[in-house]
Amino acid sequence: MIKAILIFNNHGKPRLSKFYEHYTEDTEQQIIRETFHLVSKRDENVCNFLEGGMLIGGSDYKLIYRHYATLYFVFCVDSSESELGILDLIQVFVETLDKCFENVCELDLIFHVDKVHNILAEMVMGGMVLETNMNEIITQVDAQNKMEKSETRQPETIS
Amino acid sequence: MSDVVEKTLTALPSLLSLDSQPGSAKLSSTSKLGNLIRGITELTSKHEEEKLIQRELASIKEQVSSPNTSMRQMKELMVRAIYCESLGYEASFSYIHAIKLAQQGTVLEKRVGYLAVSLFLNESHELLLLLVNTVLKDLQSTNLIEVCMALTVVSQMFPKDMIPAILPLVEEKLNHPKEIIRRKAVLALYKFYLIAPNQVQHIHNKFRKALCDKDPGVMTASLHIYLQMIQENPEGYKDLTASFVTILKQVVGGKLPMDFNYHSVPAPWLQIQLLRILSLLGKNDQSTSEIMYEVLDESLRRAEMNHNITYAILYECVKCIYTIHPKSDLLEKAAKCIGNFVLSPKINLKYLGLKALTYVVQQDPKLALQHQMTIIECLDHPDLIIKRETLELLFRITNAQNVTVIVEKMLEFLHSNTDDYTTIDLVGKVAELAEKYAPGNEWFIETMNTVFSVGGDMMQPDIPNSFLKLLSEGFDTVEEDRKLRLFAVDSYVSLLQGEPGKLPQRFLQVISWVLGEYSHLREELEPATVMRLLAKLLDMKQTSSETKSWVLLAMTKLVRAGQVFQSAQEVSETYGSSMDTVLRQRAQELQHLSQDCELRARVLPQDAGLEPLEVDSSLSFLDGFVSEALAAGAAPYKPPHQRQEELAQAKALSLEPYGLSLPISMSSCSIADRQSPTLLSMSSGLSGDSTDLSHKGSSTTLKLDGVKRVWGREGYLAQREAVEEAAQVEVPSPLRSPSQQAEADSSHSQTPTPTPTPEPDQEKQQLASSLFFGLSSQSSVCLMGKSEPTPQRFRRKAKGQASSSGAAEQISNSLVSAPSAVDNFLCNNLLDSNITSQVGISSSEQTSELSQGPATTNGTCDTEAESTDGDIKGSNPSLIIGDNGLVAADPTPHKDPGSPKDFCLSSHLPAELSELCRSEITPLCSNQSLGLSACHVHKEDSLVLVVFITNSSDAAIRQILLDLDSEQLQVSCVSDSPVEDVTSHSVAMHQFSLTVKRPSVHVEVVGMVSYQLPVGTPQEVQFSYKLPLTSFIRPLTVSTEEYGTMWLSFSHDTKQNLTLISDGEEPLTATLNVLKEKLQLHIVEIIGMEGIIACQLLRDQPCLMHCRVHADVLAVWLRSPVPDLPDCLIYHCQRALQEH
């Protein structure tokens, strides 16, 4: 099961955090900080897996991350997930974001947190991988966006 | 994506310029967020950010509470609130508005509302109850998007008690025409299964339907559920193996639509999931494994090495092949695959390769041998994670021959490591290896010194404990033990002469204990010198008071040498007035014992560590003191949890139904065994031992991991393979034979130590030869589960096996040995910090725990043996089922149609039982000659199980022997002289009285009847009889006052909401009456919207229930002194109400 999905930038500013298990507000922030601390000090040419953060659980948990330009995408999972599988899932996620935002960048994530969450919700539901097919995810998101457009004629939500 | 940075930079100014046009109403809403974000990016300090966000939150707060804010504005406000929360600032005022938005907004606004709710709240948040209605409404909506949103939020979090309310609707969605809805419904149900498995019991067949869904996506989703359920109970789903294999075959064969391809690999995630399921199913099961060999072979073949994701599949494949029943040619292919991983230049694959090697190396150490050079390279890898994984691998292949090199490598890593988690983990491993394979005294002590100084105060407390235990119990000949202790003393004296200030507290404690206990062994060492060194520790300001008390205790032991009387007096004077009670106590002891030689000799005899000590665990010797104190007006003792409760009540609003006004008598102060008050938590979760069988279930019993560690590693593989082997390995073997010792010594002398040579390659070769030494010779054994004991130096002596379970526990106490509990009380350093605070205890339960807790340091060896027994017992029944085809009987639905047996048999019931309430007579099993039936009869104080043996043959059956056993129940035979012979066509009857040992929702009796026909050999038939816990429940008649007193003293509780029954009557009364009727409860009183109920498990195990009507549910709170009882009872209450 996926326990948490975190996106933060190179300075550790959280851009998106989704926890599938309940932690207190403080713990969540602490997890983000610790994860950033762990991930940021790793070189580019090391493996994408990390084990044993103290906060988010012991030996059963691992962090799987990818680093894209200014952003870190980190999935925190337990032993029931495949490491490489998750690594590719991150790729799918980023590719999907790229499609939806047409060349995604950090600002897109800042200004459209809700949309990013919606895309994520089509991929991962309650900590379980729901859909791994990019086209399928985009279809779902588009269906919702279409509704959005038909509902709001005003340009304020279109960007 | 490398241009993202630039894009960000270029986008920023344009964005800011847009925002700076106040006239552009078009962008008004984005610009508010934009303003905020721009403001934050411009800030330089955390403090300024905080101020800005607080201002922002204040403005959001103002706007959300204004009645004029439209839903659309609200949506925008929510996004801003989400942004603030994601930065770590609380915006709790907006939670209720998020719920409102989800409730009242249009689809679009609703979506933001739901999103905000799922980000802000958690499943136990009380506001979530307000969302239930919205979810209900949306689940019934015709708008697909609304349904999807509701399902998503439900799977993210939903109050557990509210599941029944929406369960039917979610179930309904499994038949929805749209596959996306079906898929989400499956995942939502999975979530329900995870948080409340009882509630979705009935829809297992619907899961099967989902598995067969025509849409592969829905099927994939259902695999989540199956993976989980199979993990919990692989036996239950063996029949599905063929289906999973077929699905995998189709997927691998490319039968799925192209849409499912990812980088031209067909549905890789689905394949991974299926392979995981198969490995669970095929584990330890040859026939099931055989079904999957073909498809595994196919998967291996098809997965061409071209993309990351194919490696993911291959990795799962390899793991599966090594998990299921082995097949040689598959193993060969898998081994080759692992080779590809390990040798890959891609670092992720190397990591997984090492992981796979670690996983398989116990079965096939040759594989590690093949890749030894790569492993050596990985040891010097710049990536710490790879390095650590390599050490983990080495840890698994350690033996007596290569231990020095491997430990050296581990210590090297430890010195450079900064991550706490890794340090704790690795320190534990080094300690384990050192204990198991140490080649010599010197090495052992030095390694442990490093462990203690590196591990410091973070390490698992059982490491120093088991070290001290080892030292005190000895492991070898008397002479060897002496040498080890002498060496330790020497080593510690020189450490203290150096810079003791740098040593961690734990290490100092170990040092002072050893010096106190054994420094006299070194005759030329003056006690005064030791005393001085110890006194130096006391003077250091970084020494903690816990360490100081260890030091004082060590001094107390040293005084016996006589000469140091003066300095002892000084120290005791200094600390006799310490603020710390423990220290003061120690100082007092030091003072008194240094003056009274006789008492000292009795309390602290030299070298008496191994004599068993009798402990009066009820502390009865204090009874007089307690009653005197009570008579003098002292307040009676209250257990900590009760004190806490009272404190909470005093401070906060009273949420508890029973106030403090009730008189608390001495009798109400029964002791909670909820938390063990031991100082030393013995959890070894980090020790890498994944098979903690002995831990299961009872957190209240004492855990002796210190003992376990020695056996741990051997047990590991064996426990995975088969339980019988576990038993074989785990039973502590007697002292090793001289020949084994000779073997160890000789092999040790052979171990080559790596000497640095100029050529690096040669160096590596040499390292390899020392690292992998002894592996090849071992490999033949390993597939059999390492049942051959490797010679171990520090294997502890097997002793103290026979433990009396009475009040007087035999504890081999290394600190004190005089058979007096008073002395124990005085001197056991670990004990009395607890005792001083709990002097008033008169119940025996907790005190026995007290005395057992510290015993972990001092040494009882029996628990290991006990837990092994337990494991075997636990697994026995299932073995029987497998072998003999056990006939399971379920008393209720199983009724032999058309046979009036019930009536016939019931006439055989003895008169005193036939009057009583009883269950139907159920057939248990039968063959040509003999039939067994049973029923249970409810007596006031017990439950009688009546077993009828019907002889249906024409000959007499002789020597009938009926043997019953149960995990949860105590079974005792009622009849004095059970019938042994049954004449032709007649019935014999056996009665057994059942009492509950350990409550469980359903309890089961497993039995065996053996008999002898006139001709032929003796025969055996096995059977089982299952009955609900409700059969044991009796009403408990108490007054409201008594109830109140009892309520406070019970420690195990459960809270749950139940549905109310409302048929005409007042709902509370109606519901309680149903419970009363069905479960035999006693309604103590109903006051307004609250009711209290009491019952007991047969005679003496009460359970109290407090009900309160809350909205349209019944909030129930159960308490009992018996663990698990509240949980079981609530289950039956649910059932009873459902059935009503």
JSON list of C-alpha atoms in Angstrom, two decimals, chain B residues 911-976:
[
{"chain": "B", "resi": 911, "resn": "ALA", "atom": "CA", "xyz": [-31.90, -35.75, 33.86]},
{"chain": "B", "resi": 912, "resn": "GLU", "atom": "CA", "xyz": [-30.05, -32.88, 35.48]},
{"chain": "B", "resi": 913, "resn": "LEU", "atom": "CA", "xyz": [-29.00, -31.63, 32.08]},
{"chain": "B", "resi": 914, "resn": "SER", "atom": "CA", "xyz": [-32.14, -32.25, 30.07]},
{"chain": "B", "resi": 915, "resn": "GLU", "atom": "CA", "xyz": [-33.94, -29.54, 31.99]},
{"chain": "B", "resi": 916, "resn": "LEU", "atom": "CA", "xyz": [-31.40, -26.92, 31.06]},
{"chain": "B", "resi": 917, "resn": "CYS", "atom": "CA", "xyz": [-31.07, -24.79, 28.00]},
{"chain": "B", "resi": 918, "resn": "ARG", "atom": "CA", "xyz": [-28.94, -26.50, 25.39]},
{"chain": "B", "resi": 919, "resn": "SER", "atom": "CA", "xyz": [-27.90, -26.33, 21.76]},
{"chain": "B", "resi": 920, "resn": "GLU", "atom": "CA", "xyz": [-29.10, -28.67, 19.07]},
{"chain": "B", "resi": 921, "resn": "ILE", "atom": "CA", "xyz": [-27.37, -31.99, 18.86]},
{"chain": "B", "resi": 922, "resn": "THR", "atom": "CA", "xyz": [-24.96, -31.85, 15.96]},
{"chain": "B", "resi": 923, "resn": "PRO", "atom": "CA", "xyz": [-23.37, -34.76, 14.22]},
{"chain": "B", "resi": 924, "resn": "LEU", "atom": "CA", "xyz": [-19.60, -34.46, 14.35]},
{"chain": "B", "resi": 925, "resn": "CYS", "atom": "CA", "xyz": [-18.42, -37.34, 12.27]},
{"chain": "B", "resi": 926, "resn": "SER", "atom": "CA", "xyz": [-19.32, -40.89, 11.52]},
{"chain": "B", "resi": 927, "resn": "ASN", "atom": "CA", "xyz": [-18.16, -44.00, 9.78]},
{"chain": "B", "resi": 928, "resn": "GLN", "atom": "CA", "xyz": [-19.61, -47.47, 9.33]},
{"chain": "B", "resi": 929, "resn": "SER", "atom": "CA", "xyz": [-19.18, -48.51, 12.87]},
{"chain": "B", "resi": 930, "resn": "LEU", "atom": "CA", "xyz": [-19.44, -45.43, 14.94]},
{"chain": "B", "resi": 931, "resn": "GLY", "atom": "CA", "xyz": [-21.04, -42.01, 14.97]},
{"chain": "B", "resi": 932, "resn": "LEU", "atom": "CA", "xyz": [-20.25, -38.99, 17.08]},
{"chain": "B", "resi": 933, "resn": "SER", "atom": "CA", "xyz": [-22.63, -36.17, 17.95]},
{"chain": "B", "resi": 934, "resn": "ALA", "atom": "CA", "xyz": [-22.45, -33.41, 20.45]},
{"chain": "B", "resi": 935, "resn": "CYS", "atom": "CA", "xyz": [-24.32, -30.57, 22.02]},
{"chain": "B", "resi": 936, "resn": "HIS", "atom": "CA", "xyz": [-23.54, -28.06, 24.72]},
{"chain": "B", "resi": 937, "resn": "VAL", "atom": "CA", "xyz": [-25.66, -27.45, 27.77]},
{"chain": "B", "resi": 938, "resn": "HIS", "atom": "CA", "xyz": [-25.69, -24.13, 29.56]},
{"chain": "B", "resi": 939, "resn": "LYS", "atom": "CA", "xyz": [-25.24, -24.58, 33.26]},
{"chain": "B", "resi": 940, "resn": "GLU", "atom": "CA", "xyz": [-25.19, -21.73, 35.70]},
{"chain": "B", "resi": 941, "resn": "ASP", "atom": "CA", "xyz": [-21.48, -21.83, 36.34]},
{"chain": "B", "resi": 942, "resn": "SER", "atom": "CA", "xyz": [-20.14, -23.84, 33.46]},
{"chain": "B", "resi": 943, "resn": "LEU", "atom": "CA", "xyz": [-20.78, -25.10, 30.01]},
{"chain": "B", "resi": 944, "resn": "VAL", "atom": "CA", "xyz": [-21.10, -28.82, 29.60]},
{"chain": "B", "resi": 945, "resn": "LEU", "atom": "CA", "xyz": [-20.19, -30.40, 26.32]},
{"chain": "B", "resi": 946, "resn": "VAL", "atom": "CA", "xyz": [-21.96, -33.69, 25.86]},
{"chain": "B", "resi": 947, "resn": "VAL", "atom": "CA", "xyz": [-20.53, -36.05, 23.30]},
{"chain": "B", "resi": 948, "resn": "PHE", "atom": "CA", "xyz": [-22.63, -39.00, 22.19]},
{"chain": "B", "resi": 949, "resn": "ILE", "atom": "CA", "xyz": [-20.93, -42.04, 20.78]},
{"chain": "B", "resi": 950, "resn": "THR", "atom": "CA", "xyz": [-23.32, -44.16, 18.78]},
{"chain": "B", "resi": 951, "resn": "ASN", "atom": "CA", "xyz": [-22.33, -47.63, 17.92]},
{"chain": "B", "resi": 952, "resn": "SER", "atom": "CA", "xyz": [-24.00, -48.36, 14.61]},
{"chain": "B", "resi": 953, "resn": "SER", "atom": "CA", "xyz": [-22.25, -51.66, 13.99]},
{"chain": "B", "resi": 954, "resn": "ASP", "atom": "CA", "xyz": [-23.36, -55.11, 14.99]},
{"chain": "B", "resi": 955, "resn": "ALA", "atom": "CA", "xyz": [-20.43, -55.70, 17.28]},
{"chain": "B", "resi": 956, "resn": "ALA", "atom": "CA", "xyz": [-19.39, -54.09, 20.49]},
{"chain": "B", "resi": 957, "resn": "ILE", "atom": "CA", "xyz": [-16.79, -51.40, 20.33]},
{"chain": "B", "resi": 958, "resn": "ARG", "atom": "CA", "xyz": [-14.19, -51.46, 23.03]},
{"chain": "B", "resi": 959, "resn": "GLN", "atom": "CA", "xyz": [-11.57, -49.29, 24.57]},
{"chain": "B", "resi": 960, "resn": "ILE", "atom": "CA", "xyz": [-13.11, -46.08, 23.51]},
{"chain": "B", "resi": 961, "resn": "LEU", "atom": "CA", "xyz": [-10.92, -43.19, 24.47]},
{"chain": "B", "resi": 962, "resn": "LEU", "atom": "CA", "xyz": [-12.08, -39.67, 23.95]},
{"chain": "B", "resi": 963, "resn": "ASP", "atom": "CA", "xyz": [-9.56, -36.90, 24.07]},
{"chain": "B", "resi": 964, "resn": "LEU", "atom": "CA", "xyz": [-10.44, -33.21, 23.72]},
{"chain": "B", "resi": 965, "resn": "ASP", "atom": "CA", "xyz": [-8.27, -30.20, 23.42]},
{"chain": "B", "resi": 966, "resn": "SER", "atom": "CA", "xyz": [-8.79, -26.54, 22.68]},
{"chain": "B", "resi": 967, "resn": "GLU", "atom": "CA", "xyz": [-6.67, -23.49, 22.33]},
{"chain": "B", "resi": 968, "resn": "GLN", "atom": "CA", "xyz": [-9.18, -21.13, 23.81]},
{"chain": "B", "resi": 969, "resn": "LEU", "atom": "CA", "xyz": [-10.84, -23.39, 26.32]},
{"chain": "B", "resi": 970, "resn": "GLN", "atom": "CA", "xyz": [-10.02, -25.40, 29.37]},
{"chain": "B", "resi": 971, "resn": "VAL", "atom": "CA", "xyz": [-11.53, -28.84, 28.92]},
{"chain": "B", "resi": 972, "resn": "SER", "atom": "CA", "xyz": [-12.03, -31.19, 31.82]},
{"chain": "B", "resi": 973, "resn": "CYS", "atom": "CA", "xyz": [-13.81, -34.48, 31.90]},
{"chain": "B", "resi": 974, "resn": "VAL", "atom": "CA", "xyz": [-16.89, -34.55, 34.12]},
{"chain": "B", "resi": 975, "resn": "SER", "atom": "CA", "xyz": [-17.61, -38.26, 34.36]},
{"chain": "B", "resi": 976, "resn": "ASP", "atom": "CA", "xyz": [-15.47, -40.10, 36.89]}
]
